[in-house]
Tab-separated table of C-alpha atoms in Angstrom:
chain	number	residue	atom	x	y	z
A	1	UNK	CA	-22.796	13.481	-2.676
A	2	UNK	CA	-22.285	11.513	-5.902
A	3	UNK	CA	-19.020	11.285	-7.803
A	4	UNK	CA	-17.480	9.829	-10.947
A	5	UNK	CA	-13.835	9.238	-11.910
A	6	UNK	CA	-12.395	9.790	-15.381
A	7	UNK	CA	-8.854	8.494	-15.863
A	8	UNK	CA	-7.105	10.088	-18.838
A	9	UNK	CA	-4.182	8.643	-20.757
A	10	UNK	CA	-3.696	6.624	-23.923
A	11	UNK	CA	-1.043	4.602	-22.085
A	12	UNK	CA	-3.820	3.263	-19.837
A	13	UNK	CA	-5.837	2.015	-22.803
A	14	UNK	CA	-2.769	0.360	-24.322
A	15	UNK	CA	-1.958	-1.442	-21.078
A	16	UNK	CA	1.430	0.240	-20.764
A	17	UNK	CA	0.435	1.695	-17.395
A	18	UNK	CA	-1.824	0.124	-14.763
A	19	UNK	CA	-4.604	2.468	-13.647
A	20	UNK	CA	-3.851	2.535	-9.920
A	21	UNK	CA	-5.147	6.113	-9.676
A	22	UNK	CA	-8.807	5.120	-9.891
A	23	UNK	CA	-8.390	2.662	-7.016
A	24	UNK	CA	-6.671	5.268	-4.828
A	25	UNK	CA	-9.371	7.853	-5.487
A	26	UNK	CA	-12.199	5.341	-5.033
A	27	UNK	CA	-10.905	4.317	-1.602
A	28	UNK	CA	-10.802	7.916	-0.412
A	29	UNK	CA	-14.284	8.616	-1.755
A	30	UNK	CA	-15.593	5.564	0.075
A	31	UNK	CA	-13.997	6.746	3.296
A	32	UNK	CA	-15.699	10.112	2.884
A	33	UNK	CA	-19.079	8.498	2.375
A	34	UNK	CA	-19.262	9.721	-1.233
A	35	UNK	CA	-21.226	7.505	-3.636
A	36	UNK	CA	-19.047	6.550	-6.603
A	37	UNK	CA	-21.305	5.971	-9.613
A	38	UNK	CA	-18.891	5.165	-12.419
A	39	UNK	CA	-15.231	4.985	-13.479
A	40	UNK	CA	-14.156	5.652	-17.065
A	41	UNK	CA	-10.791	5.401	-18.819
A	42	UNK	CA	-10.178	7.563	-21.882
A	43	UNK	CA	-7.275	8.225	-24.198
A	44	UNK	CA	-5.683	11.639	-24.763
A	45	UNK	CA	-8.553	12.880	-26.910
A	46	UNK	CA	-10.165	16.274	-26.200
A	47	UNK	CA	-13.591	15.757	-27.821
A	48	UNK	CA	-14.096	12.371	-26.141
A	49	UNK	CA	-13.057	13.777	-22.784
A	50	UNK	CA	-15.405	16.738	-23.210
A	51	UNK	CA	-18.327	14.430	-23.967
A	52	UNK	CA	-17.506	12.200	-20.997
A	53	UNK	CA	-17.269	15.209	-18.654
A	54	UNK	CA	-20.632	16.594	-19.732
A	55	UNK	CA	-22.303	13.209	-19.299
A	56	UNK	CA	-20.702	12.633	-15.896
A	57	UNK	CA	-21.737	16.079	-14.635
A	58	UNK	CA	-25.302	15.197	-15.583
A	59	UNK	CA	-25.194	12.323	-13.093
A	60	UNK	CA	-22.850	13.459	-10.316
A	61	UNK	CA	-22.003	16.571	-8.340
A	62	UNK	CA	-18.257	15.821	-8.415
A	63	UNK	CA	-16.156	14.501	-11.285
A	64	UNK	CA	-12.522	13.666	-10.552
A	65	UNK	CA	-10.087	13.417	-13.442
A	66	UNK	CA	-6.626	11.877	-13.214
A	67	UNK	CA	-3.881	12.523	-15.735
A	68	UNK	CA	-3.421	14.916	-18.642
A	69	UNK	CA	-2.030	17.865	-16.629
A	70	UNK	CA	1.583	17.752	-17.797
A	71	UNK	CA	3.566	19.957	-20.198
A	72	UNK	CA	3.211	17.974	-23.435
A	73	UNK	CA	0.833	18.610	-26.328
A	74	UNK	CA	-1.301	15.563	-25.505
A	75	UNK	CA	-1.987	16.828	-21.954
A	76	UNK	CA	-5.445	18.244	-22.668
A	77	UNK	CA	-7.403	17.873	-19.434
A	78	UNK	CA	-7.246	21.487	-18.212
A	79	UNK	CA	-8.149	22.950	-21.579
A	80	UNK	CA	-11.072	20.564	-21.915
A	81	UNK	CA	-12.401	21.218	-18.406
A	82	UNK	CA	-12.149	24.975	-19.004
A	83	UNK	CA	-14.214	24.543	-22.155
A	84	UNK	CA	-16.866	22.546	-20.272
A	85	UNK	CA	-16.947	25.174	-17.495
A	86	UNK	CA	-17.041	27.949	-20.137
A	87	UNK	CA	-14.139	29.859	-18.555
A	88	UNK	CA	-10.674	30.858	-19.841
A	89	UNK	CA	-7.355	29.623	-18.538
A	90	UNK	CA	-5.324	32.064	-16.475
A	91	UNK	CA	-1.907	31.905	-14.860
A	92	UNK	CA	-2.057	31.080	-11.159
A	93	UNK	CA	0.618	33.051	-9.295
A	94	UNK	CA	1.121	30.542	-6.477
A	95	UNK	CA	1.410	27.619	-8.896
A	96	UNK	CA	3.949	29.551	-10.992
A	97	UNK	CA	5.973	30.334	-7.865
A	98	UNK	CA	6.028	26.644	-6.924
A	99	UNK	CA	7.154	25.746	-10.449
A	100	UNK	CA	10.030	28.244	-10.211
A	101	UNK	CA	10.995	26.798	-6.846
A	102	UNK	CA	10.917	23.284	-8.323
A	103	UNK	CA	13.224	24.166	-11.225
A	104	UNK	CA	15.550	26.329	-9.136
A	105	UNK	CA	18.513	27.442	-11.257
A	106	UNK	CA	17.475	25.235	-14.169
A	107	UNK	CA	15.734	26.882	-17.111
A	108	UNK	CA	11.944	26.554	-17.227
A	109	UNK	CA	10.593	26.197	-20.762
A	110	UNK	CA	7.323	27.680	-21.974
A	111	UNK	CA	5.621	24.272	-22.065
A	112	UNK	CA	6.622	23.698	-18.433
A	113	UNK	CA	5.268	27.127	-17.503
A	114	UNK	CA	1.883	26.286	-19.044
A	115	UNK	CA	1.301	23.954	-16.118
A	116	UNK	CA	0.594	27.070	-14.008
A	117	UNK	CA	-2.420	27.863	-16.215
A	118	UNK	CA	-5.676	26.965	-14.443
A	119	UNK	CA	-9.327	27.548	-15.336
A	120	UNK	CA	-10.621	30.876	-14.062
A	121	UNK	CA	-12.131	30.504	-10.581
A	122	UNK	CA	-10.310	27.255	-9.814
A	123	UNK	CA	-9.051	26.317	-6.347
A	124	UNK	CA	-5.451	25.186	-6.792
A	125	UNK	CA	-4.106	21.988	-5.203
A	126	UNK	CA	-0.311	22.233	-4.686
A	127	UNK	CA	1.839	19.410	-6.049
A	128	UNK	CA	4.186	18.344	-3.243
A	129	UNK	CA	6.563	16.263	-5.371
A	130	UNK	CA	6.048	17.181	-9.039
A	131	UNK	CA	5.325	20.085	-11.346
A	132	UNK	CA	1.654	19.928	-12.370
A	133	UNK	CA	-0.761	21.420	-9.810
A	134	UNK	CA	-4.230	20.011	-9.452
A	135	UNK	CA	-7.340	22.093	-8.958
A	136	UNK	CA	-11.076	22.147	-8.313
A	137	UNK	CA	-13.207	23.927	-10.916
A	138	UNK	CA	-16.845	24.938	-10.303
A	139	UNK	CA	-19.131	23.975	-13.170
A	140	UNK	CA	-22.704	25.234	-13.300
A	141	UNK	CA	-24.741	25.755	-10.162
A	142	UNK	CA	-23.663	22.697	-8.158
A	143	UNK	CA	-21.017	20.774	-10.045
A	144	UNK	CA	-17.277	20.471	-9.508
A	145	UNK	CA	-14.494	18.980	-11.583
A	146	UNK	CA	-11.402	18.078	-9.580
A	147	UNK	CA	-8.257	17.540	-11.655
A	148	UNK	CA	-5.367	15.442	-10.319
A	149	UNK	CA	-2.017	14.472	-11.869
A	150	UNK	CA	-1.529	10.956	-13.216
A	151	UNK	CA	1.645	9.666	-11.501
A	152	UNK	CA	0.589	8.011	-8.206
A	153	UNK	CA	3.598	9.536	-6.425
A	154	UNK	CA	2.092	12.962	-7.176
A	155	UNK	CA	-1.579	12.039	-6.946
A	156	UNK	CA	-1.533	10.411	-3.511
A	157	UNK	CA	-0.140	13.351	-1.480
A	158	UNK	CA	-2.478	15.757	-3.291
A	159	UNK	CA	-5.431	13.443	-2.740
A	160	UNK	CA	-4.845	13.217	0.995
A	161	UNK	CA	-3.650	16.747	1.699
A	162	UNK	CA	-5.961	18.753	-0.570
A	163	UNK	CA	-8.795	16.747	-2.098
A	164	UNK	CA	-10.038	14.940	1.026
A	165	UNK	CA	-10.348	18.172	3.089
A	166	UNK	CA	-11.971	19.926	0.125
A	167	UNK	CA	-14.624	17.242	-0.328
A	168	UNK	CA	-15.185	16.856	3.411
A	169	UNK	CA	-15.942	20.573	3.601
A	170	UNK	CA	-18.348	20.380	0.667
A	171	UNK	CA	-20.105	17.415	2.242
A	172	UNK	CA	-21.093	19.473	5.274
A	173	UNK	CA	-19.808	16.911	7.771
A	174	UNK	CA	-16.577	15.736	9.338
A	175	UNK	CA	-15.278	12.257	8.569
A	176	UNK	CA	-13.255	10.090	10.963
A	177	UNK	CA	-11.679	7.110	9.233
A	178	UNK	CA	-9.634	4.278	10.734
A	179	UNK	CA	-7.845	1.533	8.821
A	180	UNK	CA	-7.448	-1.687	10.811
A	181	UNK	CA	-4.580	-3.563	9.157
A	182	UNK	CA	-3.966	-7.291	9.520
A	183	UNK	CA	-1.863	-10.129	8.191
A	184	UNK	CA	-2.675	-13.827	8.283
A	185	UNK	CA	-6.412	-13.947	7.652
A	186	UNK	CA	-8.127	-13.789	4.266
A	187	UNK	CA	-10.793	-11.232	3.400
A	188	UNK	CA	-13.567	-13.834	3.267
A	189	UNK	CA	-12.779	-15.259	6.690
A	190	UNK	CA	-12.442	-11.776	8.167
A	191	UNK	CA	-15.761	-10.675	6.662
A	192	UNK	CA	-17.517	-13.570	8.400
A	193	UNK	CA	-16.070	-12.554	11.759
A	194	UNK	CA	-17.214	-8.947	11.482
A	195	UNK	CA	-20.402	-9.553	9.456
A	196	UNK	CA	-22.688	-7.842	11.975
A	197	UNK	CA	-20.525	-4.715	11.891
A	198	UNK	CA	-20.595	-4.250	8.123
A	199	UNK	CA	-24.369	-3.725	7.994
A	200	UNK	CA	-24.232	-0.370	9.783
A	201	UNK	CA	-24.802	2.892	7.913
A	202	UNK	CA	-22.857	5.159	10.287
A	203	UNK	CA	-20.239	4.171	11.162
A	204	UNK	CA	-19.467	1.874	8.253
A	205	UNK	CA	-17.035	-1.052	8.281
A	206	UNK	CA	-15.753	-2.559	5.037
A	207	UNK	CA	-13.099	-5.171	4.248
A	208	UNK	CA	-10.403	-4.742	1.608
A	209	UNK	CA	-7.942	-7.270	0.274
A	210	UNK	CA	-4.451	-5.783	0.126
A	211	UNK	CA	-1.009	-6.930	-0.982
A	212	UNK	CA	-1.017	-10.303	0.814
A	213	UNK	CA	-2.892	-8.587	3.645
A	214	UNK	CA	-6.428	-7.616	4.644
A	215	UNK	CA	-7.756	-4.291	5.895
A	216	UNK	CA	-10.954	-3.125	7.550
A	217	UNK	CA	-11.813	0.539	7.110
A	218	UNK	CA	-14.144	1.997	9.757
A	219	UNK	CA	-15.620	5.379	8.834
A	220	UNK	CA	-17.964	7.657	10.765
A	221	UNK	CA	-19.591	10.938	9.779
A	222	UNK	CA	-20.642	13.594	12.304
A	223	UNK	CA	-20.861	17.385	12.710
A	224	UNK	CA	-17.390	17.578	14.324
A	225	UNK	CA	-14.203	15.534	14.703
A	226	UNK	CA	-14.799	14.469	18.300
A	227	UNK	CA	-18.290	13.214	17.560
A	228	UNK	CA	-17.100	11.300	14.493
A	229	UNK	CA	-14.283	9.649	16.452
A	230	UNK	CA	-16.670	8.781	19.270
A	231	UNK	CA	-18.870	6.945	16.768
A	232	UNK	CA	-16.017	5.098	15.062
A	233	UNK	CA	-13.721	4.036	17.898
A	234	UNK	CA	-16.040	1.476	19.553
A	235	UNK	CA	-16.414	-0.260	16.186
A	236	UNK	CA	-12.639	-0.178	15.662
A	237	UNK	CA	-12.122	-1.863	19.020
A	238	UNK	CA	-14.754	-4.474	18.243
A	239	UNK	CA	-13.091	-5.240	14.900
A	240	UNK	CA	-9.769	-5.661	16.710
A	241	UNK	CA	-11.357	-7.949	19.269
A	242	UNK	CA	-13.002	-10.159	16.649
A	243	UNK	CA	-9.938	-10.427	14.419
A	244	UNK	CA	-7.531	-10.950	17.306
A	245	UNK	CA	-3.772	-11.159	16.988
A	246	UNK	CA	-3.731	-10.925	13.189
A	247	UNK	CA	-4.269	-7.169	13.627
A	248	UNK	CA	-0.911	-5.429	13.531
A	249	UNK	CA	-2.073	-1.831	13.809
A	250	UNK	CA	-4.624	0.881	13.172
A	251	UNK	CA	-3.802	3.743	10.799
A	252	UNK	CA	-0.240	2.498	10.463
A	253	UNK	CA	1.655	2.546	7.170
A	254	UNK	CA	2.733	-1.066	6.831
A	255	UNK	CA	3.793	-4.256	8.579
A	256	UNK	CA	7.458	-3.308	8.237
A	257	UNK	CA	6.757	0.137	9.710
A	258	UNK	CA	5.324	-1.473	12.840
A	259	UNK	CA	8.205	-3.940	13.162
A	260	UNK	CA	10.961	-1.371	12.684
A	261	UNK	CA	9.338	1.051	15.138
A	262	UNK	CA	8.993	-1.672	17.776
A	263	UNK	CA	12.589	-2.845	17.331
A	264	UNK	CA	13.735	0.751	17.826
A	265	UNK	CA	11.519	1.140	20.895
A	266	UNK	CA	12.908	-2.038	22.466
A	267	UNK	CA	16.503	-1.369	21.408
A	268	UNK	CA	16.719	-4.698	19.547
A	269	UNK	CA	18.419	-5.586	16.253
A	270	UNK	CA	17.734	-8.057	13.455
A	271	UNK	CA	19.819	-9.698	10.728
A	272	UNK	CA	18.374	-11.433	7.678
A	273	UNK	CA	19.453	-14.348	5.505
A	274	UNK	CA	17.403	-14.765	2.329
A	275	UNK	CA	17.394	-17.179	-0.539
A	276	UNK	CA	14.226	-17.216	-2.670
A	277	UNK	CA	13.173	-13.682	-1.649
A	278	UNK	CA	16.427	-12.251	-3.002
A	279	UNK	CA	16.743	-9.399	-0.504
A	280	UNK	CA	13.092	-8.305	-0.501
A	281	UNK	CA	12.842	-8.676	3.278
A	282	UNK	CA	15.943	-6.520	3.797
A	283	UNK	CA	14.569	-3.959	1.360
A	284	UNK	CA	11.275	-3.689	3.197
A	285	UNK	CA	13.098	-3.164	6.478
A	286	UNK	CA	15.539	-0.597	5.116
A	287	UNK	CA	12.753	1.286	3.321
A	288	UNK	CA	11.774	2.545	6.754
A	289	UNK	CA	13.365	5.672	8.251
A	290	UNK	CA	15.522	4.792	11.257
A	291	UNK	CA	16.263	1.264	10.025
A	292	UNK	CA	19.996	1.811	10.543
A	293	UNK	CA	19.367	1.700	14.302
A	294	UNK	CA	18.099	-1.880	14.174
A	295	UNK	CA	19.502	-3.428	10.997
A	296	UNK	CA	23.155	-3.941	10.142
A	297	UNK	CA	23.378	-7.102	8.049
A	298	UNK	CA	21.234	-8.604	5.312
A	299	UNK	CA	22.558	-11.518	3.286
A	300	UNK	CA	21.258	-12.911	0.013
A	301	UNK	CA	22.555	-16.496	0.004
A	302	UNK	CA	20.961	-17.768	-3.182
A	303	UNK	CA	23.502	-20.492	-3.950
A	304	UNK	CA	24.410	-23.354	-1.624
A	305	UNK	CA	28.009	-22.152	-1.710
A	306	UNK	CA	26.876	-18.774	-0.343
A	307	UNK	CA	24.893	-20.448	2.428
A	308	UNK	CA	27.992	-22.409	3.450
A	309	UNK	CA	30.498	-19.576	3.113
A	310	UNK	CA	28.542	-16.625	4.526
A	311	UNK	CA	26.327	-18.408	7.049
A	312	UNK	CA	28.180	-21.603	7.878
A	313	UNK	CA	25.325	-23.873	6.840
A	314	UNK	CA	26.854	-27.385	6.987
A	315	UNK	CA	27.426	-29.083	3.650
A	316	UNK	CA	26.026	-32.320	5.075
A	317	UNK	CA	22.770	-30.578	5.988
A	318	UNK	CA	22.367	-29.261	2.454
A	319	UNK	CA	23.172	-32.648	0.939
A	320	UNK	CA	20.814	-34.632	3.175
A	321	UNK	CA	17.861	-32.226	3.456
A	322	UNK	CA	18.283	-29.915	0.478
A	323	UNK	CA	18.418	-26.107	0.454
A	324	UNK	CA	14.613	-25.904	0.700
A	325	UNK	CA	14.016	-27.533	4.054
A	326	UNK	CA	13.074	-26.714	7.633
A	327	UNK	CA	16.585	-27.593	8.789
A	328	UNK	CA	18.265	-25.104	6.459
A	329	UNK	CA	15.771	-22.317	7.218
A	330	UNK	CA	16.368	-22.726	10.955
A	331	UNK	CA	20.115	-22.812	10.442
A	332	UNK	CA	20.029	-19.663	8.285
A	333	UNK	CA	18.096	-17.759	10.964
A	334	UNK	CA	20.370	-18.957	13.792
A	335	UNK	CA	23.578	-18.240	11.929
A	336	UNK	CA	22.441	-14.793	10.767
A	337	UNK	CA	21.847	-13.870	14.401
A	338	UNK	CA	25.019	-15.458	15.770
A	339	UNK	CA	27.491	-14.513	13.071
A	340	UNK	CA	26.368	-10.924	12.772
A	341	UNK	CA	25.657	-10.083	16.416
A	342	UNK	CA	21.917	-9.397	16.220
A	343	UNK	CA	19.173	-10.035	18.746
A	344	UNK	CA	17.046	-11.743	16.088
A	345	UNK	CA	17.794	-13.656	12.918
A	346	UNK	CA	15.366	-14.303	10.058
A	347	UNK	CA	15.944	-16.982	7.438
A	348	UNK	CA	13.942	-17.638	4.262
A	349	UNK	CA	14.429	-20.465	1.772
A	350	UNK	CA	11.984	-21.882	-0.758
A	351	UNK	CA	10.909	-22.431	-4.348
A	352	UNK	CA	9.606	-19.110	-5.671
A	353	UNK	CA	8.800	-20.721	-9.038
A	354	UNK	CA	7.427	-21.006	-11.558
A	355	UNK	CA	10.283	-23.383	-12.416
A	356	UNK	CA	12.382	-25.557	-10.143
A	357	UNK	CA	9.604	-27.332	-8.270
A	358	UNK	CA	9.215	-31.074	-7.750
A	359	UNK	CA	6.291	-33.165	-6.475
A	360	UNK	CA	7.936	-33.212	-3.046
A	361	UNK	CA	8.903	-29.534	-3.126
A	362	UNK	CA	6.484	-27.714	-5.454
A	363	UNK	CA	6.673	-24.089	-6.584
A	364	UNK	CA	5.372	-21.916	-3.775
A	365	UNK	CA	6.837	-23.996	-0.936
A	366	UNK	CA	8.763	-21.672	1.405
A	367	UNK	CA	10.229	-22.095	4.888
A	368	UNK	CA	10.564	-19.024	7.099
A	369	UNK	CA	12.462	-19.158	10.403
A	370	UNK	CA	12.977	-16.729	13.277
A	371	UNK	CA	15.686	-17.120	15.908
A	372	UNK	CA	16.470	-15.371	19.146
A	373	UNK	CA	18.973	-16.387	21.809
A	374	UNK	CA	16.713	-19.139	23.212
A	375	UNK	CA	14.303	-20.255	20.489
A	376	UNK	CA	13.904	-20.984	16.816
A	377	UNK	CA	10.421	-20.743	15.290
A	378	UNK	CA	9.405	-21.961	11.863
A	379	UNK	CA	6.561	-21.381	9.432
A	380	UNK	CA	6.019	-23.230	6.190
A	381	UNK	CA	4.113	-21.783	3.255
A	382	UNK	CA	2.598	-24.671	1.344
A	383	UNK	CA	0.902	-24.025	-2.013
A	384	UNK	CA	-2.845	-24.094	-1.523
A	385	UNK	CA	-4.675	-24.684	-4.788
A	386	UNK	CA	-3.342	-22.770	-7.754
A	387	UNK	CA	0.228	-21.471	-7.681
A	388	UNK	CA	-0.060	-17.691	-7.443
A	389	UNK	CA	3.190	-16.619	-9.058
A	390	UNK	CA	6.748	-15.728	-8.197
A	391	UNK	CA	6.160	-12.142	-7.103
A	392	UNK	CA	3.305	-12.995	-4.740
A	393	UNK	CA	5.214	-15.935	-3.261
A	394	UNK	CA	8.209	-13.751	-2.472
A	395	UNK	CA	6.095	-10.931	-1.057
A	396	UNK	CA	4.091	-13.314	1.120
A	397	UNK	CA	7.244	-14.990	2.453
A	398	UNK	CA	8.747	-11.649	3.473
A	399	UNK	CA	5.465	-10.700	5.160
A	400	UNK	CA	5.486	-13.957	7.136
A	401	UNK	CA	9.000	-13.155	8.341
A	402	UNK	CA	7.960	-9.669	9.470
A	403	UNK	CA	4.815	-11.002	11.124
A	404	UNK	CA	6.756	-13.632	13.055
A	405	UNK	CA	9.087	-10.938	14.380
A	406	UNK	CA	6.144	-8.648	15.192
A	407	UNK	CA	4.493	-11.372	17.229
A	408	UNK	CA	7.687	-12.210	19.065
A	409	UNK	CA	8.286	-8.547	19.966
A	410	UNK	CA	4.681	-8.258	21.200
A	411	UNK	CA	4.849	-11.447	23.293
A	412	UNK	CA	2.280	-13.190	21.074
A	413	UNK	CA	2.444	-16.794	19.861
A	414	UNK	CA	4.638	-16.837	16.766
A	415	UNK	CA	3.146	-20.080	15.453
A	416	UNK	CA	-0.597	-19.580	15.381
A	417	UNK	CA	-2.567	-22.030	13.241
A	418	UNK	CA	-5.827	-20.143	12.967
A	419	UNK	CA	-4.006	-16.920	12.089
A	420	UNK	CA	-2.445	-18.663	9.114
A	421	UNK	CA	-5.488	-20.469	7.784
A	422	UNK	CA	-5.370	-18.628	4.458
A	423	UNK	CA	-1.653	-18.031	4.021
A	424	UNK	CA	0.128	-21.170	5.173
A	425	UNK	CA	0.559	-23.550	8.075
A	426	UNK	CA	2.785	-23.088	11.094
A	427	UNK	CA	4.947	-25.972	12.233
A	428	UNK	CA	7.350	-26.317	15.123
């Protein structure tokens, strides 16, 4: 099966909104074994969209549009697709009922109600979090246009809950897909380790660079679920074996999800003390349901005075070594654990940049420490090549902290040189 993606929205062309939708859809198509031929981005212009749809349907069996399904006058996708399919729009009863449920006692205007209009013969895709339903519209003898809303918060649930099963059914086979998630090894290094596995046609294995992480998606296609899983699982296990302890889970949501779940399972708690990350580590932990069971205290001690007052970092230590130092990071982790009664303490201090660096302590230098009742471990992130920016530095530092705790909870070495070859260097 061949597919194309058409992202609709003038805000995309102006750069006001980043087109994350195309990436989300492309990943799911890849997992389904669908060949993606082309991705286009168009403004809110009916004639241009109509021309693009007709051209795309000449090349592919499936065209997926994102955006243009809302209540405003410039939301033209449904009308344009109906014109291409040569069918009228009609009110879908289930979609209207969901709209009424969404608005509750609030009035629903006529332009909001128009979102329940779908091309005749369409298969509706319910919107779990918003107002505009998606749908699949048959066009001609073999073609389909699948329309999805633009906001990623609405698109992603619809993509996974409705679109993936729809396309899997049309493909005549069942797909089993496993995402092996890792932290601490770059995509290039990982690709070398699993090179022999990525040449297979079924199952397939492909590497993806994530947000300071790296993923390997293993996908198998077979007549039924059990057969597809039987094909994929040996490859998943081989990927895990070759990548080693950098793998933190398979088909898990995130590094913080794994850490919080394991803390809950073991009945352990953690406290955090952050400087350059400004509370990002605490946010990632408390984003997870159940975090209140394992997390009670998170301090942002940006100023030296805060480090002294809230954590008891000695003034002499700050004067002699500076706030960005191994000594202060260790002290922050120890004091967070001791002062706030946790099983583990995490401390982060560094130069997030782009300003504030010196030759001795350049932008991007960060110290991350983990403490339990017996030990204190330390990692240092040293800039390697070009400075990659404030946001990435902060995100990477918080990921190192979570990974150190994950390893400790799993009984793995916390300071593992080869695991950090692309993201920093561990020191004792």
